[in-house]
Steps between C-alpha positions, in 0.01 A plus 500: 500500500776735579675421177171576298471825699855606405432405130179704504684790667761501222232486237312791641824695557586456134152612395511799728847604356383455151195722539689760695755519220217522255353798697840689449507431121367808325345312209284297742325820590349550162280304261776547243741279680670373181527795274455875470157609380483591132367859465290394207343201702675235288737224619706586814845651438808349662335159532691267726629757744346321799723190458808722453451666820398184695797311371756781541621416850577133400651594164722773661630305795341682778559349849270447794717720730451792249127472553505536868817693592419777740129425512322556839191315587187727513231389750144564426181402695318523178709392192248611237634863484856364451377292213301793339787735550736247319259469201451872475862572510577221244237667269698812484779317316289354199632768262856440616452129398394604153782750471764253605363246258513740217872564577565120489593509874345165577669300236756687277643733768407346834725723719264790420211320681705336787441769769126534410429125507698462831291778661187330391612157623605655833152651524345159474747345736411787756133433465559125547710573813235738636214238451701232674624720780156652563352153513740388754468830715121479475476138594383406852740245647249418769263351234771318301504119518771255415403168375728206531 
């Protein structure tokens, strides 16, 4: 039973991290998540930009310590405002995604996008940290049970 609980915890931790990272990805805050809207209403421009951004950290050898270096855990009794703040802040970077893509910064000249993508990845890591830390701080150890 404990082994199954640990497995489920790891699964849920992975899902939480995935969705927290998604909240920090600017294109996830718009219905045009995979291409810039075409002014004449036709096919989206810059099709495929979503994958370029999502794959950027792996393709450009980012490390886990880079994601979390210097981050402090934020505690919130209600985490919903943290989530909304992260999404709203991410949305302010939608145009930057399109600009960097137009420059070839996600594939042809990746150094141009490195700082931007690292900052976005760190924003997702910070949200993940805040969610876990808040859950721990807000838990009531008196009500916790351990099953053996």
